[in-house]
Short mmCIF file of C-alpha atoms in Angstrom, two decimals:
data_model
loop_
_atom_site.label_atom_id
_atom_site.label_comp_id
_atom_site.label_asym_id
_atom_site.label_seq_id
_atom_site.Cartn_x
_atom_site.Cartn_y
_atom_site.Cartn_z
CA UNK A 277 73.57 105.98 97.80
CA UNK A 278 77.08 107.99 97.33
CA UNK A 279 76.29 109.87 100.33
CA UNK A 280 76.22 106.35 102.36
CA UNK A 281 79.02 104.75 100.83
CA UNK A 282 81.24 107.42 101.48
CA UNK A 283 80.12 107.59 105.33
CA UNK A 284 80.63 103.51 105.55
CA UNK A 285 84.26 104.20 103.92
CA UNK A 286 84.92 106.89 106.41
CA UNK A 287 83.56 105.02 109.54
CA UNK A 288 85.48 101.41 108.38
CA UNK A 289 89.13 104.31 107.97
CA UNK A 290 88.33 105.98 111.12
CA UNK A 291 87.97 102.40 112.81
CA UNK A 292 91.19 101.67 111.99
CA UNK A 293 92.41 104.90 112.37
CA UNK A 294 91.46 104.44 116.52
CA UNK A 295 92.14 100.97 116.69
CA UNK A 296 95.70 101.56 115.78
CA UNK A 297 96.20 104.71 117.49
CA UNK A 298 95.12 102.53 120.89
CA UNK A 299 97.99 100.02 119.85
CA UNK A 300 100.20 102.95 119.68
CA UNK A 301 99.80 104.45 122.78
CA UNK A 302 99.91 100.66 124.04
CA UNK A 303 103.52 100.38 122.75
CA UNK A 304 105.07 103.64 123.44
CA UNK A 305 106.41 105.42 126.13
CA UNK A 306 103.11 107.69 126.17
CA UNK A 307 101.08 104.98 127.33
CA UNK A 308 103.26 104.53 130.58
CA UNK A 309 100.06 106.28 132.72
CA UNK A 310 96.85 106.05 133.91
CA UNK A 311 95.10 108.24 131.76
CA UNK A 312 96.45 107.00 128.59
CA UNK A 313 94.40 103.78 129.61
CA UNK A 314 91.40 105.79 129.65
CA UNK A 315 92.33 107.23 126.14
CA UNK A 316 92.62 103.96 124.83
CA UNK A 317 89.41 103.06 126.21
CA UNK A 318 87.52 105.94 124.64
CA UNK A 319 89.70 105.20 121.44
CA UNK A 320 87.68 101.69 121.93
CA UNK A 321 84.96 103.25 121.94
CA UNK A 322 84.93 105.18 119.14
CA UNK A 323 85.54 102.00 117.08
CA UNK A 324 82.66 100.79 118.51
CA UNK A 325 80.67 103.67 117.00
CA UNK A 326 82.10 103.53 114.17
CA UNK A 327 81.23 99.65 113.41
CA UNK A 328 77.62 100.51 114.30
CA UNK A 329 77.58 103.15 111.29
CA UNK A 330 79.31 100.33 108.98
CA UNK A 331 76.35 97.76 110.25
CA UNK A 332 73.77 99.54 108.67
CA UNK A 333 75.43 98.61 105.36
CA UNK A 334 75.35 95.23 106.04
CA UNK A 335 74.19 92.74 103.08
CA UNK A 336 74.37 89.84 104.20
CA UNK A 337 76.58 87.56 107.07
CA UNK A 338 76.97 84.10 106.84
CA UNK A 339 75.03 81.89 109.81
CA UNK A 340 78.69 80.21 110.80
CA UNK A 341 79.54 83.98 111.15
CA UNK A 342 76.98 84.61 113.20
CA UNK A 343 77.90 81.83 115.33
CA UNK A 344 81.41 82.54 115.93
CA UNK A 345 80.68 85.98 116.82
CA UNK A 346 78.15 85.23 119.52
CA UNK A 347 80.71 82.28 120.90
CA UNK A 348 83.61 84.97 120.83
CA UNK A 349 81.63 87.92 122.55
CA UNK A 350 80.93 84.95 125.15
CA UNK A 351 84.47 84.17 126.19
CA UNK A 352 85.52 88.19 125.21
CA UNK A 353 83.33 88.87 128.36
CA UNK A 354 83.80 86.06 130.85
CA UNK A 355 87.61 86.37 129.43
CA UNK A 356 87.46 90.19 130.46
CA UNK A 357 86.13 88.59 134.09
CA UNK A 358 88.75 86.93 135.06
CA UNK A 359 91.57 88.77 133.26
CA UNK A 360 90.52 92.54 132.55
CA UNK A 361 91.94 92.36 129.21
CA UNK A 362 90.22 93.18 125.85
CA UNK A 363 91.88 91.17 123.65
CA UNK A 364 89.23 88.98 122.56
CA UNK A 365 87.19 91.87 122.34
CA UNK A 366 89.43 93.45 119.70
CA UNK A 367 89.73 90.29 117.94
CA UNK A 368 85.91 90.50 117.56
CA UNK A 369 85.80 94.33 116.58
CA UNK A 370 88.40 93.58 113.99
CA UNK A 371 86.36 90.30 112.49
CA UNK A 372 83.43 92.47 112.42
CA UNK A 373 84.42 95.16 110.29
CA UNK A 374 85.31 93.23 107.60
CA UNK A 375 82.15 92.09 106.88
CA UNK A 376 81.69 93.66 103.16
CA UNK A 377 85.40 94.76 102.93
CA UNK A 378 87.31 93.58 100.24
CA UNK A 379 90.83 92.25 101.11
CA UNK A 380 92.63 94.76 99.83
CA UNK A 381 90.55 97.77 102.03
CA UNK A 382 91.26 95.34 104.99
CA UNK A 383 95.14 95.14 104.48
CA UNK A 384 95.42 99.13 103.14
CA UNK A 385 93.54 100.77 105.74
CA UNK A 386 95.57 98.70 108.59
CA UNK A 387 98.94 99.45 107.01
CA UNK A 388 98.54 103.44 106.06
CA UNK A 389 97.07 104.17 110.12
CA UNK A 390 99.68 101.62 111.22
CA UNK A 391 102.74 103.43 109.51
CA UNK A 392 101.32 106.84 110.31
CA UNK A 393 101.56 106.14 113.57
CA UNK A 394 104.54 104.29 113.47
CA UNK A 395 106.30 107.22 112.67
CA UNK A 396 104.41 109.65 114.94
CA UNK A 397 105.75 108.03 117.66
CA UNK A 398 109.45 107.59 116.22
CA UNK A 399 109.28 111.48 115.77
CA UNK A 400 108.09 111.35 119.15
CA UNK A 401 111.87 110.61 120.19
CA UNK A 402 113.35 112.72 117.52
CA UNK A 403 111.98 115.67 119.20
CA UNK A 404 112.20 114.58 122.63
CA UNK A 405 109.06 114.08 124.05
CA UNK A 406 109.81 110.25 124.92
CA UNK A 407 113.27 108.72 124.55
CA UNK A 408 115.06 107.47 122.31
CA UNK A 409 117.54 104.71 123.79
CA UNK A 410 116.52 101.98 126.00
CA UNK A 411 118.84 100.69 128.18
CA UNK A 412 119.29 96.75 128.18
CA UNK A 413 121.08 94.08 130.37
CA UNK A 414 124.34 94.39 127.99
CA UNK A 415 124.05 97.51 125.96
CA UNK A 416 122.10 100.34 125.04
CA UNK A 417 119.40 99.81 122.50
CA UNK A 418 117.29 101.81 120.10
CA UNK A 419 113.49 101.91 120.90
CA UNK A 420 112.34 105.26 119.15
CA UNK A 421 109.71 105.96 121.94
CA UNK A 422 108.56 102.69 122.13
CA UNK A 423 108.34 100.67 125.84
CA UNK A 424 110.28 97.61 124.46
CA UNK A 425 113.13 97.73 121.18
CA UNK A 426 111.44 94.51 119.66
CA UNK A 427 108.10 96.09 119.21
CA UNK A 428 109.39 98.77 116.15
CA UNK A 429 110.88 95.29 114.66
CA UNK A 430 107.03 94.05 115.17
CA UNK A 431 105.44 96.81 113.36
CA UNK A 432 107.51 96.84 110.37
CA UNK A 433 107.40 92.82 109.80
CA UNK A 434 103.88 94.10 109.55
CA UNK A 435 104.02 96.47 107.13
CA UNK A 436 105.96 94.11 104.77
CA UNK A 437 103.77 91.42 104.90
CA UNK A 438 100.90 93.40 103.99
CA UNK A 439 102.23 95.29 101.72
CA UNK A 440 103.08 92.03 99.93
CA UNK A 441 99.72 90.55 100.58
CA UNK A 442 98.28 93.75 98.36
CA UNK A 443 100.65 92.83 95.71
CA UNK A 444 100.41 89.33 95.84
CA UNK A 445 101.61 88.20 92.27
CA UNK A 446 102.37 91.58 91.47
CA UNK A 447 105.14 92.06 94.20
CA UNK A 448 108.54 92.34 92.41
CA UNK A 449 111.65 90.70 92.83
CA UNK A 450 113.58 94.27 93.57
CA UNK A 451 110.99 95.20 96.08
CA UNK A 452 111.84 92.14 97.77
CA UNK A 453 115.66 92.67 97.60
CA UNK A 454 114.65 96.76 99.09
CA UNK A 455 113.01 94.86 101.98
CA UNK A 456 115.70 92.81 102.25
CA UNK A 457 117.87 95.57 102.55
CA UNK A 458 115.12 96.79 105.32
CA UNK A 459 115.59 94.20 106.99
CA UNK A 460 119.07 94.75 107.91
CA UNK A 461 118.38 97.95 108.88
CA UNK A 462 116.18 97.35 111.05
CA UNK A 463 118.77 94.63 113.12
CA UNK A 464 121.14 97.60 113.05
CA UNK A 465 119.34 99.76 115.08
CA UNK A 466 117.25 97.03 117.46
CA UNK A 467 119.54 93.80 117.27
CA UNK A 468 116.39 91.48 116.68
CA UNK A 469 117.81 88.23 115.62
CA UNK A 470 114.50 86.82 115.49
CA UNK A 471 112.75 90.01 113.54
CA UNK A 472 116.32 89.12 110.52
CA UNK A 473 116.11 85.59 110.77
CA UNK A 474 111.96 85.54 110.31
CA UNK A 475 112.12 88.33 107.20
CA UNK A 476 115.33 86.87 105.32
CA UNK A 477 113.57 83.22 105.56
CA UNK A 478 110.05 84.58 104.31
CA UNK A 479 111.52 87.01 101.42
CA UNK A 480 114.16 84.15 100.21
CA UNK A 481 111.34 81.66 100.14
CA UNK A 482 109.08 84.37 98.32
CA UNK A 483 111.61 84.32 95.24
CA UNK A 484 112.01 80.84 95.25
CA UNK A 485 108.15 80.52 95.18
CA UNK A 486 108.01 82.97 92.60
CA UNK A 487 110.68 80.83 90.04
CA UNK A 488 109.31 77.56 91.43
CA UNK A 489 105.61 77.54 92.58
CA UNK A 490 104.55 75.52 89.82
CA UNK A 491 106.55 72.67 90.73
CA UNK A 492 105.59 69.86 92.45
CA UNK A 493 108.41 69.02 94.52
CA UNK A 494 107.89 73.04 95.94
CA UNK A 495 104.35 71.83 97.25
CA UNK A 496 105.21 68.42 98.43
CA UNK A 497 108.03 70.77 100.35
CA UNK A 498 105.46 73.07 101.43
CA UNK A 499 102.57 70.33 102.65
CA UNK A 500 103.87 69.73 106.34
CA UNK A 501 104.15 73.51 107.11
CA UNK A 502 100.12 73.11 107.18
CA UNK A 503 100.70 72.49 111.16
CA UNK A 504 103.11 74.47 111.97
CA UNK A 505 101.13 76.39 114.63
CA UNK A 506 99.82 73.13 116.02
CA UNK A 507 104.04 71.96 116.23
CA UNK A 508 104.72 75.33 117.83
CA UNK A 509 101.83 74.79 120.46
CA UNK A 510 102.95 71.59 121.79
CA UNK A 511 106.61 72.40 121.40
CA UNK A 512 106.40 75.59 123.52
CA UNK A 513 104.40 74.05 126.10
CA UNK A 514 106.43 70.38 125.91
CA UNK A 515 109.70 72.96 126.98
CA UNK A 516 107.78 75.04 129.46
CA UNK A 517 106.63 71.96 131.35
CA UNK A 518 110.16 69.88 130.90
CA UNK A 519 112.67 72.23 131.32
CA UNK A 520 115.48 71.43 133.30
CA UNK A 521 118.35 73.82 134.27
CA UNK A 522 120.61 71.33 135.59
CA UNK A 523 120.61 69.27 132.38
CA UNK A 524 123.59 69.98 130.16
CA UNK A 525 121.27 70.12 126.95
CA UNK A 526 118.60 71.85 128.37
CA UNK A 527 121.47 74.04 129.44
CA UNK A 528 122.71 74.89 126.17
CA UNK A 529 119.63 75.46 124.23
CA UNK A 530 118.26 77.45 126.93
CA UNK A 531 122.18 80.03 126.50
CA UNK A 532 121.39 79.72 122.78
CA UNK A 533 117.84 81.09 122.83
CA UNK A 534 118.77 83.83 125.05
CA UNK A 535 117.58 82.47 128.21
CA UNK A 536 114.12 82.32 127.02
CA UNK A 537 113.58 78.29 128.08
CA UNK A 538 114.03 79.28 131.71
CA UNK A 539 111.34 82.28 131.60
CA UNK A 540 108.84 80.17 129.62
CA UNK A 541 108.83 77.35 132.77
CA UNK A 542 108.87 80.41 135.18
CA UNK A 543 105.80 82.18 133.63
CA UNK A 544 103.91 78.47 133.70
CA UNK A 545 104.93 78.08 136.75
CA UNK A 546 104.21 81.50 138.47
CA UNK A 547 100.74 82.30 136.51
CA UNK A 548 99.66 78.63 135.33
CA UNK A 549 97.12 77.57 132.84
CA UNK A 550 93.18 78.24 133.09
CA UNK A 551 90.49 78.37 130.46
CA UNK A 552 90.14 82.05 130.04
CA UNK A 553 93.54 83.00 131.08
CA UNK A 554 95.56 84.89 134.04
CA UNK A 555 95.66 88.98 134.34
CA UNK A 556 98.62 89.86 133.15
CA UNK A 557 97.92 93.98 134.40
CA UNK A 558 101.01 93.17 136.70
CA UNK A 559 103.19 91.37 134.59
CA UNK A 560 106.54 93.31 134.35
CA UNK A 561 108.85 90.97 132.20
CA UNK A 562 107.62 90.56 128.26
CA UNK A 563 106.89 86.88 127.57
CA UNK A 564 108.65 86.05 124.25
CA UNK A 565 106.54 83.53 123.09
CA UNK A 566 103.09 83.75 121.51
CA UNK A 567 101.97 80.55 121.79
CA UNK A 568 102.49 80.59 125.76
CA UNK A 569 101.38 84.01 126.17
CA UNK A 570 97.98 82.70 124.60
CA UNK A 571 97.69 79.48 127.09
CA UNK A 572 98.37 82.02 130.22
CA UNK A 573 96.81 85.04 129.66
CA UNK A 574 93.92 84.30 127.33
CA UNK A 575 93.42 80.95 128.18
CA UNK A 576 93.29 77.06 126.43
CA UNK A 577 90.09 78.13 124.48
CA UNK A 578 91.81 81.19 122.54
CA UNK A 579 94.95 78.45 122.26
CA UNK A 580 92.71 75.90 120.67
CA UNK A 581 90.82 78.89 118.25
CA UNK A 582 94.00 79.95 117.05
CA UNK A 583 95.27 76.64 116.23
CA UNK A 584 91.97 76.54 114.39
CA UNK A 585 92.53 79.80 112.62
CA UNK A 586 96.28 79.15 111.62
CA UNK A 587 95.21 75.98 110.21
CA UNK A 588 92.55 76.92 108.14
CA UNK A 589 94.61 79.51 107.03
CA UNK A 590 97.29 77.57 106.17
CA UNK A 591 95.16 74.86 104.32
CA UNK A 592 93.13 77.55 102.14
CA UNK A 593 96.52 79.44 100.99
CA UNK A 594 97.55 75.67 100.24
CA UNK A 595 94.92 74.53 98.19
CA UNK A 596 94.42 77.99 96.35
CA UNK A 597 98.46 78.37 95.91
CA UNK A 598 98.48 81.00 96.80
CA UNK A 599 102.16 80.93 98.48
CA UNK A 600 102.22 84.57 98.89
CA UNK A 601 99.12 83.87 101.96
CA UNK A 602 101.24 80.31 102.87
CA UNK A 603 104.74 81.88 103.29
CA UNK A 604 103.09 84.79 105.16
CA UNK A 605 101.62 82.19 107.33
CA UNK A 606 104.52 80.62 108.49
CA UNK A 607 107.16 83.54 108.64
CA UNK A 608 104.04 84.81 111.65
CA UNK A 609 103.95 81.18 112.96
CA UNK A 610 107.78 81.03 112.98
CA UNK A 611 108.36 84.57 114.53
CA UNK A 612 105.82 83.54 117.24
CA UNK A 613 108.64 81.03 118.85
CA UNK A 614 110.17 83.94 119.94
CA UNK A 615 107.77 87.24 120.50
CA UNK A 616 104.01 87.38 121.52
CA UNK A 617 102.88 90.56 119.62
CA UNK A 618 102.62 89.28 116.41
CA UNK A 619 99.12 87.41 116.99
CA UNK A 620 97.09 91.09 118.14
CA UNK A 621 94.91 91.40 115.32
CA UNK A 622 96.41 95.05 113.72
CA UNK A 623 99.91 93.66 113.63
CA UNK A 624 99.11 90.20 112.00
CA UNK A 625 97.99 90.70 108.31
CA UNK A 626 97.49 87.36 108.28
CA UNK A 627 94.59 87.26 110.77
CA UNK A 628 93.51 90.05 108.69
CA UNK A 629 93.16 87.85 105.75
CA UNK A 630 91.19 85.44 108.24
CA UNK A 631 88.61 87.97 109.35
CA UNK A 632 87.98 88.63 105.76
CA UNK A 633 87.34 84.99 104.88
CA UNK A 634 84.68 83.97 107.55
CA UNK A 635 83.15 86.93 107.64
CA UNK A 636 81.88 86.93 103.54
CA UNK A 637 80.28 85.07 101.09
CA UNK A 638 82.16 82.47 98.78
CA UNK A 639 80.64 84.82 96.28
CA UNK A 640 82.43 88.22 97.58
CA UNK A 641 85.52 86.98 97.79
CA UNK A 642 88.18 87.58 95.48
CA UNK A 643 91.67 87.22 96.57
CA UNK A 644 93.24 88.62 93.99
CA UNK A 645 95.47 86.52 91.75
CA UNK A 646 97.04 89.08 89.10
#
């Protein structure tokens, strides 16, 4: 028995261990080539192996779980048809793994192969083997080896959510003020607005729900953010389908948010809307917005799951107070106005949460409350 636990712990660390390391390449300079496709692939691969070895472990899966696997490897292959991405089929590798996991496994082993290679590839750039700067429209930004300078902003948003998901009601008030002080660190060297704006508005609300959670006015307060996704999704798309240049108020919102109105209508307008979603293999300019990157490129149906999955998130963290999970929640759903990496599975500890959830008993789980 202690020789087959300890091979199911090291297949579930090695899973994440690949799954994260194909994210990396993804993001950084090193995955600019061909063959670093074919290394993510294999990386794929050996996930795939490695969930096999966790299988044979396998107690016992809930029917519903059953089902939503099955309907997800469905639309993870005809998605894969029509747009020869495997996002869907990472969300499903990542929802099966946790099958058995307890939370905090899920959240750990995501963060520590996250981070490690967080910094492999910032070292990457110390040492010169991809750059350092990346050269923008008005001035030169940090990137650290990464293709973009918002995805190390990305990463570490990450990091801090699940590392406060792990605490949960154990998480300080000082190690909120150090991530604070993180925060504005990390604007310093990548000038996210967005990446501040999202942190300072999740960690202040963190210490209020700390002094105040017991209160009823905080969960009266708290009750509309519920929907949030479901406002974002038909916000997004009301602006991508109304925008108007010429209008003096379209105008202005559209110089406010950094000119990001005008490339939401232009991406809707250039790749459209389908059920599975448009390739996006030749897509040069980032799409800062989740909630339209989901409609084009993986399609209404992944829209309409993850309105699903936000919202039964949202409601279970509600009911449970658990305003740690809420907060969390919302910070993701608020930072997804504005950037479209947050919702891949690794670098949304919320989702991880969610993959926990459906994919065990009522029994097995134990979202820890001390």
């Amino acid at each position: 028995m202690e020789i087959r636990y300890s091979l199911n712990r090291i297949a579930v660390l090695l899973f994440f261990f690949c799954m994260n390391f194909s994210s990396a390449i993804g993001f950084s300079q090193l995955g600019m080539d061909s063959t670093s496709k074919q290394i993510q692939l294999g990386l794929i691969g050996v996930s795939v192996a490695c969930l096999m070895v966790n299988c044979i472990n396998f107690k016992k899966v809930k029917i519903t779980s059953i089902l939503l696997i099955i309907i997800l490897l469905i639309i993870a292959i005809l998605s894969f048809n029509f747009t020869s991405n495997l996002a869907v089929f990472r969300m499903v590798l990542f929802l099966i793994i946790a099958q058995g996991l307890s939370v905090q496994k899920i959240l750990s082993y995501n963060n520590y192969t996250l981070l490690f290679f967080f910094c492999i590839i910032i070292l990457s750039s110390v040492i010169g083997i991809t750059d350092m700067n990346y050269y923008g429209d008005i001035h030169k930004l940090y990137s650290f080896g990464f293709q973009n300078p918002n995805t190390p902003p990305v990463i570490a948003f990450t990091l801090i959510t699940g590392y406060n998901l792990l605490k949960n009601k154990k998480l300080k008030k000082k190690e909120i003020f150090v991530e604070m002080g993180i925060s504005f660190f990390i604007y310093y060297f990548f000038q996210n607005r967005t990446a501040l704006i999202v942190l300072l508005f999740y960690l202040i609300f963190l210490i209020i729900a700390n002094c105040a959670s017991k209160s009823i006015w905080f969960k009266w307060v708290m009750k509309p953010f519920q929907y949030l996704f479901f406002i974002g999704t038909v916000l997004t798309c009301y602006v991508a389908f109304y925008f108007n240049p010429i209008d003096p108020t379209w105008y202005d919102w559209n110089i406010l948010l950094s000119g990001r109105l005008a490339l939401w209508k232009n991406f809707l307008y250039t790749y459209g809307m389908s059920i599975f979603g448009a390739s996006s293999t030749n897509t040069i300019e980032p799409l800062d917005n989740a909630y339209l990157y989901l409609l084009i490129f993986n399609g209404m149906l992944m829209l309409i799951f993850f309105n699903g999955i936000f919202l039964y998130l949202s409601r279970f963290a509600y009911k449970c107070k658990n305003w740690g999970l809420f907060l969390a929640v919302i910070a993701y759903e608020l930072y997804c106005f504005s950037e479209s990496a947050p919702l891949s599975f690794n670098l949304c500890s919320v989702l991880l949460v969610f993959s926990w959830l459906v994919m065990n008993t009522r029994e097995s789980r134990r979202f820890h409350d001390t």
